[in-house]
Amino acid sequence: MKMTTGIIISIIIITITGLRFFKSVEQPKPFKEKLTAHKKNDAEKFVKQLDELGYFKYAESGDIESLKNNFIEEFDQNGELSSIWDEKTNLPKDYRYYFCDGETIYEQGGIIDLLKELNPVFEKMKFKCDISNHFEEWDEKNKWLNHKITINGTEYTIFRNFSDYGWGEAPFRIAQILNIELQKQKIDEQIYLVNGGNDGRLAILSNTQYQLIYKIYKDNNWKPLEINEWAKVSKIDIKKFDYWNK
């Protein structure tokens, strides 16, 4: 009987000790900075300026108010742009700020998949992006990639005998190609890149929208950048695959 009682007491002590241990290693919840009156005023001013510059013009009318409110609530000059993503399509409701995973873009079919995701906003922009030919081949013998795409009748070499990493080069190249085509069609919007790797983003902005955002946001890793500046920040050597100027 005494042995049984001793065992029970030991189990209770072990259980209490275990609970204390798990409580001690529990990770604290991330602190969410309170939106101060001053910060809210800055956020509202910023959103008003964006609205005046046509930032929300591609969004569905029923989504605009929630997009603006989300911008105000999530506003952080040291963070990144915010958006609301459609749960079914995983695409941004503002048709401006997209996920652009460098690994996914570089993998086979990644660029085509990205262009399909962008097609709804291209239609809103009245931007023609017709793909008439696409060649993508990995040479197992030489361990390099050859990749070409024809958009609106112009053939672009994305990669030629390319054997590097490619997670930064692929987003850069397709953004470069799209910007050329946007300029050809005299559309006052360009592709800007944000961060990189699996955390890459892509923003479609007019020049005035870009200038405003560039001035307000502070972190070069998390604000949209013109693609050549983005390449410098991302330490991507453009000369390695600058086939067009050779």
PDB file of C-alpha atoms in Angstrom:
ATOM      1  CA  MET A   1       0.000   0.000   0.000  1.00  0.00           C
ATOM      2  CA  LYS A   2       2.824   2.401   0.944  1.00  0.00           C
ATOM      3  CA  MET A   3       4.601   1.514  -2.304  1.00  0.00           C
ATOM      4  CA  THR A   4       1.444   2.234  -4.313  1.00  0.00           C
ATOM      5  CA  THR A   5       0.988   5.580  -2.576  1.00  0.00           C
ATOM      6  CA  GLY A   6       4.623   6.453  -3.248  1.00  0.00           C
ATOM      7  CA  ILE A   7       4.226   5.661  -6.945  1.00  0.00           C
ATOM      8  CA  ILE A   8       1.122   7.829  -7.196  1.00  0.00           C
ATOM      9  CA  ILE A   9       2.862  10.755  -5.486  1.00  0.00           C
ATOM     10  CA  SER A  10       5.858  10.372  -7.836  1.00  0.00           C
ATOM     11  CA  ILE A  11       3.579  10.440 -10.905  1.00  0.00           C
ATOM     12  CA  ILE A  12       1.888  13.605  -9.641  1.00  0.00           C
ATOM     13  CA  ILE A  13       5.243  15.325  -9.050  1.00  0.00           C
ATOM     14  CA  ILE A  14       6.523  14.343 -12.514  1.00  0.00           C
ATOM     15  CA  THR A  15       3.302  15.580 -14.156  1.00  0.00           C
ATOM     16  CA  ILE A  16       3.459  18.967 -12.393  1.00  0.00           C
ATOM     17  CA  THR A  17       7.142  19.349 -13.262  1.00  0.00           C
ATOM     18  CA  GLY A  18       6.416  18.485 -16.881  1.00  0.00           C
ATOM     19  CA  LEU A  19       3.633  21.037 -17.109  1.00  0.00           C
ATOM     20  CA  ARG A  20       5.909  23.706 -15.664  1.00  0.00           C
ATOM     21  CA  PHE A  21       8.600  22.808 -18.200  1.00  0.00           C
ATOM     22  CA  PHE A  22       6.287  23.031 -21.206  1.00  0.00           C
ATOM     23  CA  LYS A  23       4.944  26.324 -19.935  1.00  0.00           C
ATOM     24  CA  SER A  24       8.472  27.699 -19.610  1.00  0.00           C
ATOM     25  CA  VAL A  25       9.457  26.841 -23.221  1.00  0.00           C
ATOM     26  CA  GLU A  26       6.215  28.055 -24.809  1.00  0.00           C
ATOM     27  CA  GLN A  27       7.043  30.647 -27.485  1.00  0.00           C
ATOM     28  CA  PRO A  28       5.625  34.119 -26.831  1.00  0.00           C
ATOM     29  CA  LYS A  29       3.064  35.379 -29.289  1.00  0.00           C
ATOM     30  CA  PRO A  30       4.426  37.963 -31.712  1.00  0.00           C
ATOM     31  CA  PHE A  31       3.863  41.506 -30.527  1.00  0.00           C
ATOM     32  CA  LYS A  32       1.599  43.508 -32.803  1.00  0.00           C
ATOM     33  CA  GLU A  33       2.380  47.194 -32.713  1.00  0.00           C
ATOM     34  CA  LYS A  34      -0.624  49.301 -31.838  1.00  0.00           C
ATOM     35  CA  LEU A  35      -1.753  51.675 -34.562  1.00  0.00           C
ATOM     36  CA  THR A  36      -1.145  55.069 -32.959  1.00  0.00           C
ATOM     37  CA  ALA A  37      -3.149  58.139 -33.926  1.00  0.00           C
ATOM     38  CA  HIS A  38      -0.076  59.627 -35.651  1.00  0.00           C
ATOM     39  CA  LYS A  39       0.652  56.411 -37.558  1.00  0.00           C
ATOM     40  CA  LYS A  40      -2.993  56.058 -38.551  1.00  0.00           C
ATOM     41  CA  ASN A  41      -2.991  59.608 -39.879  1.00  0.00           C
ATOM     42  CA  ASP A  42       0.111  58.842 -41.985  1.00  0.00           C
ATOM     43  CA  ALA A  43      -1.511  55.637 -43.224  1.00  0.00           C
ATOM     44  CA  GLU A  44      -4.753  57.347 -44.206  1.00  0.00           C
ATOM     45  CA  LYS A  45      -2.835  60.088 -46.018  1.00  0.00           C
ATOM     46  CA  PHE A  46      -0.776  57.478 -47.891  1.00  0.00           C
ATOM     47  CA  VAL A  47      -3.847  55.471 -48.922  1.00  0.00           C
ATOM     48  CA  LYS A  48      -5.595  58.645 -50.087  1.00  0.00           C
ATOM     49  CA  GLN A  49      -2.598  59.489 -52.268  1.00  0.00           C
ATOM     50  CA  LEU A  50      -2.509  55.945 -53.680  1.00  0.00           C
ATOM     51  CA  ASP A  51      -6.211  56.161 -54.475  1.00  0.00           C
ATOM     52  CA  GLU A  52      -5.764  59.484 -56.268  1.00  0.00           C
ATOM     53  CA  LEU A  53      -3.002  57.881 -58.357  1.00  0.00           C
ATOM     54  CA  GLY A  54      -5.312  55.058 -59.451  1.00  0.00           C
ATOM     55  CA  TYR A  55      -3.804  52.272 -57.351  1.00  0.00           C
ATOM     56  CA  PHE A  56      -7.172  50.601 -56.715  1.00  0.00           C
ATOM     57  CA  LYS A  57      -8.646  51.081 -60.191  1.00  0.00           C
ATOM     58  CA  TYR A  58      -8.302  47.413 -61.174  1.00  0.00           C
ATOM     59  CA  ALA A  59      -9.934  46.082 -57.995  1.00  0.00           C
ATOM     60  CA  GLU A  60     -13.567  45.026 -57.993  1.00  0.00           C
ATOM     61  CA  SER A  61     -15.718  47.871 -56.633  1.00  0.00           C
ATOM     62  CA  GLY A  62     -16.911  45.727 -53.725  1.00  0.00           C
ATOM     63  CA  ASP A  63     -13.316  45.087 -52.597  1.00  0.00           C
ATOM     64  CA  ILE A  64     -11.955  48.629 -52.649  1.00  0.00           C
ATOM     65  CA  GLU A  65     -13.063  49.714 -49.178  1.00  0.00           C
ATOM     66  CA  SER A  66     -11.701  46.576 -47.502  1.00  0.00           C
ATOM     67  CA  LEU A  67      -8.420  46.942 -49.419  1.00  0.00           C
ATOM     68  CA  LYS A  68      -8.037  50.532 -48.219  1.00  0.00           C
ATOM     69  CA  ASN A  69      -8.837  49.578 -44.621  1.00  0.00           C
ATOM     70  CA  ASN A  70      -6.340  46.726 -44.798  1.00  0.00           C
ATOM     71  CA  PHE A  71      -3.662  49.111 -46.068  1.00  0.00           C
ATOM     72  CA  ILE A  72      -4.305  51.450 -43.142  1.00  0.00           C
ATOM     73  CA  GLU A  73      -4.322  48.682 -40.516  1.00  0.00           C
ATOM     74  CA  GLU A  74      -1.159  46.996 -41.845  1.00  0.00           C
ATOM     75  CA  PHE A  75       0.743  50.178 -42.727  1.00  0.00           C
ATOM     76  CA  ASP A  76       4.404  49.926 -41.723  1.00  0.00           C
ATOM     77  CA  GLN A  77       7.077  52.010 -43.420  1.00  0.00           C
ATOM     78  CA  ASN A  78       9.690  49.406 -42.458  1.00  0.00           C
ATOM     79  CA  GLY A  79       7.593  46.522 -43.751  1.00  0.00           C
ATOM     80  CA  GLU A  80       6.080  45.691 -47.116  1.00  0.00           C
ATOM     81  CA  LEU A  81       2.996  46.621 -49.077  1.00  0.00           C
ATOM     82  CA  SER A  82      -0.150  44.875 -47.986  1.00  0.00           C
ATOM     83  CA  SER A  83      -2.982  43.316 -49.930  1.00  0.00           C
ATOM     84  CA  ILE A  84      -5.898  40.925 -49.542  1.00  0.00           C
ATOM     85  CA  TRP A  85      -5.629  37.648 -51.398  1.00  0.00           C
ATOM     86  CA  ASP A  86      -8.583  35.804 -52.850  1.00  0.00           C
ATOM     87  CA  GLU A  87      -8.975  32.519 -50.936  1.00  0.00           C
ATOM     88  CA  LYS A  88      -9.996  30.608 -54.069  1.00  0.00           C
ATOM     89  CA  THR A  89      -7.432  31.911 -56.557  1.00  0.00           C
ATOM     90  CA  ASN A  90      -4.686  33.037 -54.137  1.00  0.00           C
ATOM     91  CA  LEU A  91      -4.378  36.172 -56.276  1.00  0.00           C
ATOM     92  CA  PRO A  92      -4.378  39.744 -54.905  1.00  0.00           C
ATOM     93  CA  LYS A  93      -7.715  41.532 -54.925  1.00  0.00           C
ATOM     94  CA  ASP A  94      -5.981  44.788 -55.819  1.00  0.00           C
ATOM     95  CA  TYR A  95      -4.442  43.177 -58.939  1.00  0.00           C
ATOM     96  CA  ARG A  96      -1.178  44.912 -58.017  1.00  0.00           C
ATOM     97  CA  TYR A  97       0.911  42.914 -55.560  1.00  0.00           C
ATOM     98  CA  TYR A  98       1.687  39.293 -56.426  1.00  0.00           C
ATOM     99  CA  PHE A  99       3.653  36.427 -54.941  1.00  0.00           C
ATOM    100  CA  CYS A 100       6.695  35.724 -57.128  1.00  0.00           C
ATOM    101  CA  ASP A 101       8.563  32.746 -55.687  1.00  0.00           C
ATOM    102  CA  GLY A 102      11.953  32.721 -57.433  1.00  0.00           C
ATOM    103  CA  GLU A 103      12.334  28.957 -57.122  1.00  0.00           C
ATOM    104  CA  THR A 104       8.911  28.325 -58.656  1.00  0.00           C
ATOM    105  CA  ILE A 105       9.499  30.807 -61.487  1.00  0.00           C
ATOM    106  CA  TYR A 106      12.820  29.179 -62.368  1.00  0.00           C
ATOM    107  CA  GLU A 107      11.438  25.631 -62.403  1.00  0.00           C
ATOM    108  CA  GLN A 108      10.044  24.147 -65.610  1.00  0.00           C
ATOM    109  CA  GLY A 109       6.796  25.848 -66.596  1.00  0.00           C
ATOM    110  CA  GLY A 110       7.150  28.482 -63.877  1.00  0.00           C
ATOM    111  CA  ILE A 111       7.233  31.501 -66.162  1.00  0.00           C
ATOM    112  CA  ILE A 112       4.207  30.307 -68.128  1.00  0.00           C
ATOM    113  CA  ASP A 113       2.297  29.744 -64.877  1.00  0.00           C
ATOM    114  CA  LEU A 114       3.182  33.257 -63.734  1.00  0.00           C
ATOM    115  CA  LEU A 115       1.939  34.764 -66.991  1.00  0.00           C
ATOM    116  CA  LYS A 116      -1.336  32.873 -66.568  1.00  0.00           C
ATOM    117  CA  GLU A 117      -1.715  34.342 -63.078  1.00  0.00           C
ATOM    118  CA  LEU A 118      -1.085  37.823 -64.452  1.00  0.00           C
ATOM    119  CA  ASN A 119      -3.475  37.429 -67.373  1.00  0.00           C
ATOM    120  CA  PRO A 120      -6.546  38.828 -65.497  1.00  0.00           C
ATOM    121  CA  VAL A 121      -4.742  42.080 -64.715  1.00  0.00           C
ATOM    122  CA  PHE A 122      -3.306  42.212 -68.236  1.00  0.00           C
ATOM    123  CA  GLU A 123      -6.881  42.178 -69.523  1.00  0.00           C
ATOM    124  CA  LYS A 124      -7.807  45.041 -67.195  1.00  0.00           C
ATOM    125  CA  MET A 125      -4.741  46.963 -68.377  1.00  0.00           C
ATOM    126  CA  LYS A 126      -5.580  46.209 -72.016  1.00  0.00           C
ATOM    127  CA  PHE A 127      -2.093  44.789 -72.317  1.00  0.00           C
ATOM    128  CA  LYS A 128      -1.591  42.315 -75.128  1.00  0.00           C
ATOM    129  CA  CYS A 129       0.612  39.380 -74.118  1.00  0.00           C
ATOM    130  CA  ASP A 130       0.301  36.676 -76.780  1.00  0.00           C
ATOM    131  CA  ILE A 131       2.659  33.716 -76.456  1.00  0.00           C
ATOM    132  CA  SER A 132       3.169  32.095 -79.848  1.00  0.00           C
ATOM    133  CA  ASN A 133       6.194  29.936 -79.052  1.00  0.00           C
ATOM    134  CA  HIS A 134       7.896  28.635 -75.929  1.00  0.00           C
ATOM    135  CA  PHE A 135      11.015  26.471 -75.714  1.00  0.00           C
ATOM    136  CA  GLU A 136      12.425  25.277 -72.407  1.00  0.00           C
ATOM    137  CA  GLU A 137      14.969  22.445 -72.279  1.00  0.00           C
ATOM    138  CA  TRP A 138      17.398  21.202 -69.659  1.00  0.00           C
ATOM    139  CA  ASP A 139      20.500  19.607 -71.195  1.00  0.00           C
ATOM    140  CA  GLU A 140      21.349  16.747 -68.866  1.00  0.00           C
ATOM    141  CA  LYS A 141      24.695  16.073 -70.554  1.00  0.00           C
ATOM    142  CA  ASN A 142      25.997  19.621 -70.221  1.00  0.00           C
ATOM    143  CA  LYS A 143      23.960  20.473 -67.114  1.00  0.00           C
ATOM    144  CA  TRP A 144      22.581  23.698 -68.511  1.00  0.00           C
ATOM    145  CA  LEU A 145      19.270  25.290 -69.454  1.00  0.00           C
ATOM    146  CA  ASN A 146      18.095  26.835 -72.708  1.00  0.00           C
ATOM    147  CA  HIS A 147      14.898  28.814 -72.547  1.00  0.00           C
ATOM    148  CA  LYS A 148      13.179  31.025 -75.138  1.00  0.00           C
ATOM    149  CA  ILE A 149       9.767  32.623 -75.379  1.00  0.00           C
ATOM    150  CA  THR A 150       8.015  34.528 -78.151  1.00  0.00           C
ATOM    151  CA  ILE A 151       5.676  37.269 -76.942  1.00  0.00           C
ATOM    152  CA  ASN A 152       3.717  39.428 -79.378  1.00  0.00           C
ATOM    153  CA  GLY A 153       5.888  38.192 -82.242  1.00  0.00           C
ATOM    154  CA  THR A 154       9.242  38.969 -80.584  1.00  0.00           C
ATOM    155  CA  GLU A 155      11.488  36.088 -79.578  1.00  0.00           C
ATOM    156  CA  TYR A 156      13.296  36.572 -76.274  1.00  0.00           C
ATOM    157  CA  THR A 157      16.147  34.426 -74.989  1.00  0.00           C
ATOM    158  CA  ILE A 158      15.559  33.929 -71.291  1.00  0.00           C
ATOM    159  CA  PHE A 159      18.525  31.619 -70.712  1.00  0.00           C
ATOM    160  CA  ARG A 160      21.260  30.308 -72.978  1.00  0.00           C
ATOM    161  CA  ASN A 161      23.442  27.446 -71.742  1.00  0.00           C
ATOM    162  CA  PHE A 162      22.605  28.607 -68.238  1.00  0.00           C
ATOM    163  CA  SER A 163      23.911  26.485 -65.374  1.00  0.00           C
ATOM    164  CA  ASP A 164      23.597  28.819 -62.387  1.00  0.00           C
ATOM    165  CA  TYR A 165      21.071  28.941 -59.549  1.00  0.00           C
ATOM    166  CA  GLY A 166      18.381  30.923 -61.403  1.00  0.00           C
ATOM    167  CA  TRP A 167      16.042  31.897 -58.557  1.00  0.00           C
ATOM    168  CA  GLY A 168      16.815  35.573 -59.046  1.00  0.00           C
ATOM    169  CA  GLU A 169      17.632  35.549 -62.744  1.00  0.00           C
ATOM    170  CA  ALA A 170      14.274  34.067 -63.810  1.00  0.00           C
ATOM    171  CA  PRO A 171      12.071  36.744 -62.141  1.00  0.00           C
ATOM    172  CA  PHE A 172      14.426  39.447 -63.418  1.00  0.00           C
ATOM    173  CA  ARG A 173      14.246  38.186 -66.994  1.00  0.00           C
ATOM    174  CA  ILE A 174      10.464  37.848 -67.237  1.00  0.00           C
ATOM    175  CA  ALA A 175      10.013  41.260 -65.591  1.00  0.00           C
ATOM    176  CA  GLN A 176      12.482  42.715 -68.093  1.00  0.00           C
ATOM    177  CA  ILE A 177      10.606  41.167 -71.023  1.00  0.00           C
ATOM    178  CA  LEU A 178       7.192  42.330 -69.804  1.00  0.00           C
ATOM    179  CA  ASN A 179       8.479  45.861 -69.222  1.00  0.00           C
ATOM    180  CA  ILE A 180       9.756  46.014 -72.797  1.00  0.00           C
ATOM    181  CA  GLU A 181       6.357  44.910 -74.100  1.00  0.00           C
ATOM    182  CA  LEU A 182       4.538  47.367 -71.811  1.00  0.00           C
ATOM    183  CA  GLN A 183       6.676  50.200 -73.170  1.00  0.00           C
ATOM    184  CA  LYS A 184       6.001  49.100 -76.752  1.00  0.00           C
ATOM    185  CA  GLN A 185       2.271  49.389 -76.093  1.00  0.00           C
ATOM    186  CA  LYS A 186       2.729  52.762 -74.365  1.00  0.00           C
ATOM    187  CA  ILE A 187       1.212  51.529 -71.116  1.00  0.00           C
ATOM    188  CA  ASP A 188       2.287  53.684 -68.183  1.00  0.00           C
ATOM    189  CA  GLU A 189       2.874  50.760 -65.839  1.00  0.00           C
ATOM    190  CA  GLN A 190       5.863  48.555 -65.209  1.00  0.00           C
ATOM    191  CA  ILE A 191       6.827  45.426 -63.302  1.00  0.00           C
ATOM    192  CA  TYR A 192       8.773  46.016 -60.085  1.00  0.00           C
ATOM    193  CA  LEU A 193      10.354  43.300 -57.969  1.00  0.00           C
ATOM    194  CA  VAL A 194      10.406  42.826 -54.213  1.00  0.00           C
ATOM    195  CA  ASN A 195      12.714  40.666 -52.091  1.00  0.00           C
ATOM    196  CA  GLY A 196      13.633  37.282 -53.607  1.00  0.00           C
ATOM    197  CA  GLY A 197      13.899  33.525 -53.315  1.00  0.00           C
ATOM    198  CA  ASN A 198      10.806  31.927 -51.815  1.00  0.00           C
ATOM    199  CA  ASP A 199       9.780  35.339 -50.409  1.00  0.00           C
ATOM    200  CA  GLY A 200       9.737  37.118 -53.765  1.00  0.00           C
ATOM    201  CA  ARG A 201       6.978  39.506 -54.761  1.00  0.00           C
ATOM    202  CA  LEU A 202       6.002  41.318 -57.940  1.00  0.00           C
ATOM    203  CA  ALA A 203       4.282  44.702 -58.129  1.00  0.00           C
ATOM    204  CA  ILE A 204       2.560  46.294 -61.120  1.00  0.00           C
ATOM    205  CA  LEU A 205       2.727  50.065 -60.734  1.00  0.00           C
ATOM    206  CA  SER A 206       2.604  53.292 -62.662  1.00  0.00           C
ATOM    207  CA  ASN A 207       5.648  55.528 -62.353  1.00  0.00           C
ATOM    208  CA  THR A 208       3.876  57.959 -60.011  1.00  0.00           C
ATOM    209  CA  GLN A 209       2.652  55.119 -57.783  1.00  0.00           C
ATOM    210  CA  TYR A 210       6.156  53.691 -57.679  1.00  0.00           C
ATOM    211  CA  GLN A 211       7.721  57.041 -56.759  1.00  0.00           C
ATOM    212  CA  LEU A 212       5.279  57.499 -53.881  1.00  0.00           C
ATOM    213  CA  ILE A 213       5.788  53.976 -52.516  1.00  0.00           C
ATOM    214  CA  TYR A 214       9.573  54.226 -52.929  1.00  0.00           C
ATOM    215  CA  LYS A 215       9.589  57.441 -50.884  1.00  0.00           C
ATOM    216  CA  ILE A 216       7.345  56.117 -48.105  1.00  0.00           C
ATOM    217  CA  TYR A 217       8.795  52.639 -47.562  1.00  0.00           C
ATOM    218  CA  LYS A 218      12.304  52.372 -46.121  1.00  0.00           C
ATOM    219  CA  ASP A 219      13.528  48.774 -46.417  1.00  0.00           C
ATOM    220  CA  ASN A 220      15.112  48.092 -49.820  1.00  0.00           C
ATOM    221  CA  ASN A 221      14.538  44.377 -49.336  1.00  0.00           C
ATOM    222  CA  TRP A 222      10.804  44.808 -48.875  1.00  0.00           C
ATOM    223  CA  LYS A 223       9.760  47.686 -51.078  1.00  0.00           C
ATOM    224  CA  PRO A 224       9.192  47.471 -54.840  1.00  0.00           C
ATOM    225  CA  LEU A 225      12.325  48.283 -56.814  1.00  0.00           C
ATOM    226  CA  GLU A 226      13.053  48.998 -60.456  1.00  0.00           C
ATOM    227  CA  ILE A 227      14.489  45.724 -61.738  1.00  0.00           C
ATOM    228  CA  ASN A 228      18.101  46.896 -62.205  1.00  0.00           C
ATOM    229  CA  GLU A 229      18.188  48.328 -58.684  1.00  0.00           C
ATOM    230  CA  TRP A 230      16.549  45.136 -57.429  1.00  0.00           C
ATOM    231  CA  ALA A 231      19.323  43.090 -59.102  1.00  0.00           C
ATOM    232  CA  LYS A 232      21.979  45.133 -57.283  1.00  0.00           C
ATOM    233  CA  VAL A 233      20.237  44.765 -53.927  1.00  0.00           C
ATOM    234  CA  SER A 234      19.790  41.034 -54.589  1.00  0.00           C
ATOM    235  CA  LYS A 235      23.445  40.707 -55.702  1.00  0.00           C
ATOM    236  CA  ILE A 236      22.530  39.294 -59.106  1.00  0.00           C
ATOM    237  CA  ASP A 237      25.151  39.753 -61.811  1.00  0.00           C
ATOM    238  CA  ILE A 238      23.115  40.735 -64.871  1.00  0.00           C
ATOM    239  CA  LYS A 239      26.198  40.542 -67.119  1.00  0.00           C
ATOM    240  CA  LYS A 240      26.250  36.752 -66.760  1.00  0.00           C
ATOM    241  CA  PHE A 241      23.073  36.442 -68.810  1.00  0.00           C
ATOM    242  CA  ASP A 242      23.018  39.707 -70.743  1.00  0.00           C
ATOM    243  CA  TYR A 243      22.759  37.892 -74.089  1.00  0.00           C
ATOM    244  CA  TRP A 244      20.804  40.705 -75.720  1.00  0.00           C
ATOM    245  CA  ASN A 245      23.682  43.178 -75.594  1.00  0.00           C
ATOM    246  CA  LYS A 246      26.380  40.786 -76.754  1.00  0.00           C
TER     247      LYS A 246
END
